[in-house]
Tab-separated table of C-alpha atoms in Angstrom:
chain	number	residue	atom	x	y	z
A	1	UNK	CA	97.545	70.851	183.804
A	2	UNK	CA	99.176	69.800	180.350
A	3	UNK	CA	101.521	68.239	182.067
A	4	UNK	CA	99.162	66.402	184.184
A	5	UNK	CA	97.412	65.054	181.497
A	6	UNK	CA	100.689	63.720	179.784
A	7	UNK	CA	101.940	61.737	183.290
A	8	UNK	CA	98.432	59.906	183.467
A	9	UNK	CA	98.639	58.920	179.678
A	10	UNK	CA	101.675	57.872	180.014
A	11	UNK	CA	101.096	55.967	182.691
A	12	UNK	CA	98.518	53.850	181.300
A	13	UNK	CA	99.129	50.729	179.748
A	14	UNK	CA	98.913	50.211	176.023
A	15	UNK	CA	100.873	52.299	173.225
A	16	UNK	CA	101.509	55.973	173.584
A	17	UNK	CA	101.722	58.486	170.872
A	18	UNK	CA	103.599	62.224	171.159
A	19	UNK	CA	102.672	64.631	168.619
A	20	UNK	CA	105.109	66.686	167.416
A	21	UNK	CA	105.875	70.159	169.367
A	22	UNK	CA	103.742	68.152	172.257
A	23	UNK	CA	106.466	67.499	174.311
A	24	UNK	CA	108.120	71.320	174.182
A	25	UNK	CA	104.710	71.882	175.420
A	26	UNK	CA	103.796	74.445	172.174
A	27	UNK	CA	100.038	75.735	171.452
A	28	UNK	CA	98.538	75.763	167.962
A	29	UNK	CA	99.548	78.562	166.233
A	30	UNK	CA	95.528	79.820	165.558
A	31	UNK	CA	96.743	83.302	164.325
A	32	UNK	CA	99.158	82.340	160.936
A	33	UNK	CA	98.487	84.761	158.273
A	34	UNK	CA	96.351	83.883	155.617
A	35	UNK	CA	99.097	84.425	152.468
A	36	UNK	CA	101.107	81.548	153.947
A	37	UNK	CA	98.097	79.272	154.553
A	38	UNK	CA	98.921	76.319	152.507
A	39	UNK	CA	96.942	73.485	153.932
A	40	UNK	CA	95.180	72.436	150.530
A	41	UNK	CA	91.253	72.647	152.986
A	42	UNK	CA	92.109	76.481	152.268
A	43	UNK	CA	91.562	76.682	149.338
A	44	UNK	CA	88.815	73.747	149.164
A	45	UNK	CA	86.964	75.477	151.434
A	46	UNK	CA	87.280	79.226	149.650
A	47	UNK	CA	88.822	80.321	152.619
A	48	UNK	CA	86.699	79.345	155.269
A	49	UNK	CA	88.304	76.505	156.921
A	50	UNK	CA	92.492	77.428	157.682
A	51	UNK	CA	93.343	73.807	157.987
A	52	UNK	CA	96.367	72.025	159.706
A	53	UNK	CA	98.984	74.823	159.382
A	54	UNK	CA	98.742	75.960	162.571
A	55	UNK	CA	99.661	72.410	163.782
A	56	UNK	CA	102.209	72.428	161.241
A	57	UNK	CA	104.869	75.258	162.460
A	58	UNK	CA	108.846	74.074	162.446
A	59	UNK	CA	110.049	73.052	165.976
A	60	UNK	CA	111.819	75.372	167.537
A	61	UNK	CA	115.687	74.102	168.536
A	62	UNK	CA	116.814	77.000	169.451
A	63	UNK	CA	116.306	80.544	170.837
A	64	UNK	CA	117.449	81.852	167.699
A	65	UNK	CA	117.964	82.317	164.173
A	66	UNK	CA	115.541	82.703	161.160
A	67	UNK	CA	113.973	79.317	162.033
A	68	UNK	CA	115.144	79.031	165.683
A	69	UNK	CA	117.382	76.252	164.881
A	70	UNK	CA	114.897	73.966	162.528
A	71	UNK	CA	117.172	74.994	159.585
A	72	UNK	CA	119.401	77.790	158.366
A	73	UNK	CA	116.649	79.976	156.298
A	74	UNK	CA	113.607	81.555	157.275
A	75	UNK	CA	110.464	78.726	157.898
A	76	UNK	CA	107.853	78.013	155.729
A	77	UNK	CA	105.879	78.836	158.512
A	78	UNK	CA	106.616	81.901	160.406
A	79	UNK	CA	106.891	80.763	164.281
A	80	UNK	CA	105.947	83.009	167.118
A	81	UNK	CA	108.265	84.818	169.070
A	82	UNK	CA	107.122	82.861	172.051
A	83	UNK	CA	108.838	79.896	171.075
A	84	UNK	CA	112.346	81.143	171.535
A	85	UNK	CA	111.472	79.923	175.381
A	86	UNK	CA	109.687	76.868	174.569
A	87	UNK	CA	112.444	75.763	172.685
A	88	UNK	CA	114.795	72.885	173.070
A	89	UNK	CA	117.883	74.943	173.756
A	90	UNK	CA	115.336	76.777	176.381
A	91	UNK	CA	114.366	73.418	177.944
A	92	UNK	CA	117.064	71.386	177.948
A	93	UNK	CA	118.158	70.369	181.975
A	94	UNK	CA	115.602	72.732	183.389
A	95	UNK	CA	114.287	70.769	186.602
A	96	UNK	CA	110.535	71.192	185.857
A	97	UNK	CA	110.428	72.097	182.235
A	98	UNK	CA	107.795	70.374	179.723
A	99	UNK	CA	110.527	69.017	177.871
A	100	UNK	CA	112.585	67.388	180.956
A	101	UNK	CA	109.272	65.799	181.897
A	102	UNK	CA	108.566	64.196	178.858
A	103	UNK	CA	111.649	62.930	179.108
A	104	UNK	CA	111.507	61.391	182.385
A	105	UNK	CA	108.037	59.790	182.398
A	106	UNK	CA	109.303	58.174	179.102
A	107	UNK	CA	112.352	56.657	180.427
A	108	UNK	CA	110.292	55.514	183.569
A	109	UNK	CA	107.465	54.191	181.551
A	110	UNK	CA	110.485	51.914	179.723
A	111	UNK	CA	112.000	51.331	182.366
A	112	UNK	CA	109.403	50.434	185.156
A	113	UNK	CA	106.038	50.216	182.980
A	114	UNK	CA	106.211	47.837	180.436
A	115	UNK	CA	103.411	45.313	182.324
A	116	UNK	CA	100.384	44.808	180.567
A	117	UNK	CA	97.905	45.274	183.771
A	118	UNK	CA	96.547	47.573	186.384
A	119	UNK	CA	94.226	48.368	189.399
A	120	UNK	CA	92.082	51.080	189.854
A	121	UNK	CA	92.280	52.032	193.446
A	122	UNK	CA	89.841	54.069	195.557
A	123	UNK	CA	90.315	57.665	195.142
A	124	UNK	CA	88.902	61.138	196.735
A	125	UNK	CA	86.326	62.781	194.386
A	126	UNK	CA	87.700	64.662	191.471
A	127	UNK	CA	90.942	62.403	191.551
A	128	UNK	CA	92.120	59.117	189.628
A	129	UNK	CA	94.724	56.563	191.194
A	130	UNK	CA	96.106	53.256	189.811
A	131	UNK	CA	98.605	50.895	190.262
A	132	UNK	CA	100.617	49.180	187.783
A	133	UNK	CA	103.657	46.184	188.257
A	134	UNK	CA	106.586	47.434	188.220
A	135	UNK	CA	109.656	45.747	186.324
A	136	UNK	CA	112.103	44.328	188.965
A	137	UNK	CA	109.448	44.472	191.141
A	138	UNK	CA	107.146	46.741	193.645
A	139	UNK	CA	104.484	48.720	191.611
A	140	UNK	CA	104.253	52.797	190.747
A	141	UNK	CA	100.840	54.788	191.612
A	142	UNK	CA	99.895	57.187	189.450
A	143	UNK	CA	97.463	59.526	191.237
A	144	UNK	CA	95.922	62.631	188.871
A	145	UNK	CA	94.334	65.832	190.828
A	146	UNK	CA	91.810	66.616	188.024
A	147	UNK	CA	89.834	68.807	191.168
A	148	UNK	CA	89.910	72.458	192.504
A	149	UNK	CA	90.919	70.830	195.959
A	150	UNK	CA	94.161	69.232	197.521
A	151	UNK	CA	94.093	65.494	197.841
A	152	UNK	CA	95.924	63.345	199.671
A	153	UNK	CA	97.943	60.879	197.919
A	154	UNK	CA	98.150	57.025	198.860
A	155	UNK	CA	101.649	56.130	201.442
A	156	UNK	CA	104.034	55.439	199.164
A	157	UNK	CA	108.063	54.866	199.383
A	158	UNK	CA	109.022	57.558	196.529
A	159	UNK	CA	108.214	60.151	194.284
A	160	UNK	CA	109.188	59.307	191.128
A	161	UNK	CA	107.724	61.804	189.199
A	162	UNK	CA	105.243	64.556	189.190
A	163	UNK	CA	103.582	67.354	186.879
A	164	UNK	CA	104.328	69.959	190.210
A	165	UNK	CA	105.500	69.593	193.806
A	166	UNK	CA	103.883	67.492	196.302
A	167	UNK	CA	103.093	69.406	199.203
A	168	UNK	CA	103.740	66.196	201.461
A	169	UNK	CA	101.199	63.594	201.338
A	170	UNK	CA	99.271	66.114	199.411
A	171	UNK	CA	98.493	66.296	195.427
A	172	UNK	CA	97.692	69.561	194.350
A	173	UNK	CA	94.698	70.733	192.328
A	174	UNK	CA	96.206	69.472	188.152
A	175	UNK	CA	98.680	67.614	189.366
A	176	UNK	CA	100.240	63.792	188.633
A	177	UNK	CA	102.572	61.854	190.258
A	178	UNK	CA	103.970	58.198	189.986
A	179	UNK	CA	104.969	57.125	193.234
A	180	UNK	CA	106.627	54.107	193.803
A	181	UNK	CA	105.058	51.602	196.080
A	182	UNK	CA	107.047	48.376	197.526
């Protein structure tokens, strides 16, 4: 669904801003303990309010290492163990991974987006579908599943990207795709 969510933002016109961790696809870290909070709202608030520490954890690089690659001592903030996966080293060239998608929908969006305009086009219920110019020519779709329910996607010459496999013609429930249209 993240994922989703990042192809039809990206695909809109206008600047776009990543924030950092976004595209390895990492969560807040909610559960830091509280004698490494150091957001200065903890101690403002007399330890009610934990701040922006939890936003604030190293990237991980790697699998692993005291820091998992973001240097060679231990963090200022300890990172979960989860990360090792969601790392860079862990995402790097995998078909499908957060990372690798981020990665593709901003080269496209150079590449093939960089027109100022777009159309709204008739969609099923519980979906979204535009179309924007494309550079060199032809235009890309973006059509967003934001529904429980399959949809079926306008005819369109390619798939240039999407959040999860089209099952034919056929955008699954919290899915995108950018489909290129001649």
């Amino acid at each position: 669904r993240a994922r989703a969510a990042t192809l039809l933002m990206l695909a809109l016109p206008g600047s776009a801003y990543v924030y950092q961790g976004e595209e390895l696809g990492l969560p807040e870290v909610v559960d830091l303990p509280e004698d490494v909070l150091a957001d200065p709202i903890w101690e403002r608030s007399g330890h009610t309010v934990r701040g922006r520490d939890g936003a604030r954890v190293p990237i991980p690089w790697e699998r692993g290492g005291p820091s998992l690659g973001f240097g060679t001592d231990e963090p200022w903030l300890p990172q979960p163990a989860t990360w090792a996966e969601l790392s860079v080293e862990a995402q790097e060239g995998v078909e499908g991974s957060t990372l690798e998608t981020y990665r593709s929908a901003l080269l496209l969006r150079r590449r093939l987006l960089r027109t100022p305009g777009m159309e709204w086009l008739d969609s099923p219920p519980d979906s979204l579908m535009f179309r924007r110019d494309a550079i060199g020519g032809g235009s890309v779709v973006c059509a967003v599943n934001l529904g429980p329910e399959a949809v079926a996607v306008p005819a369109y010459d390619e798939i240039l990207l999407s959040s999860d496999p089209l099952d034919g013609d056929v955008l699954p429930p919290d899915t995108a795709a950018w489909l290129r249209v001649t």
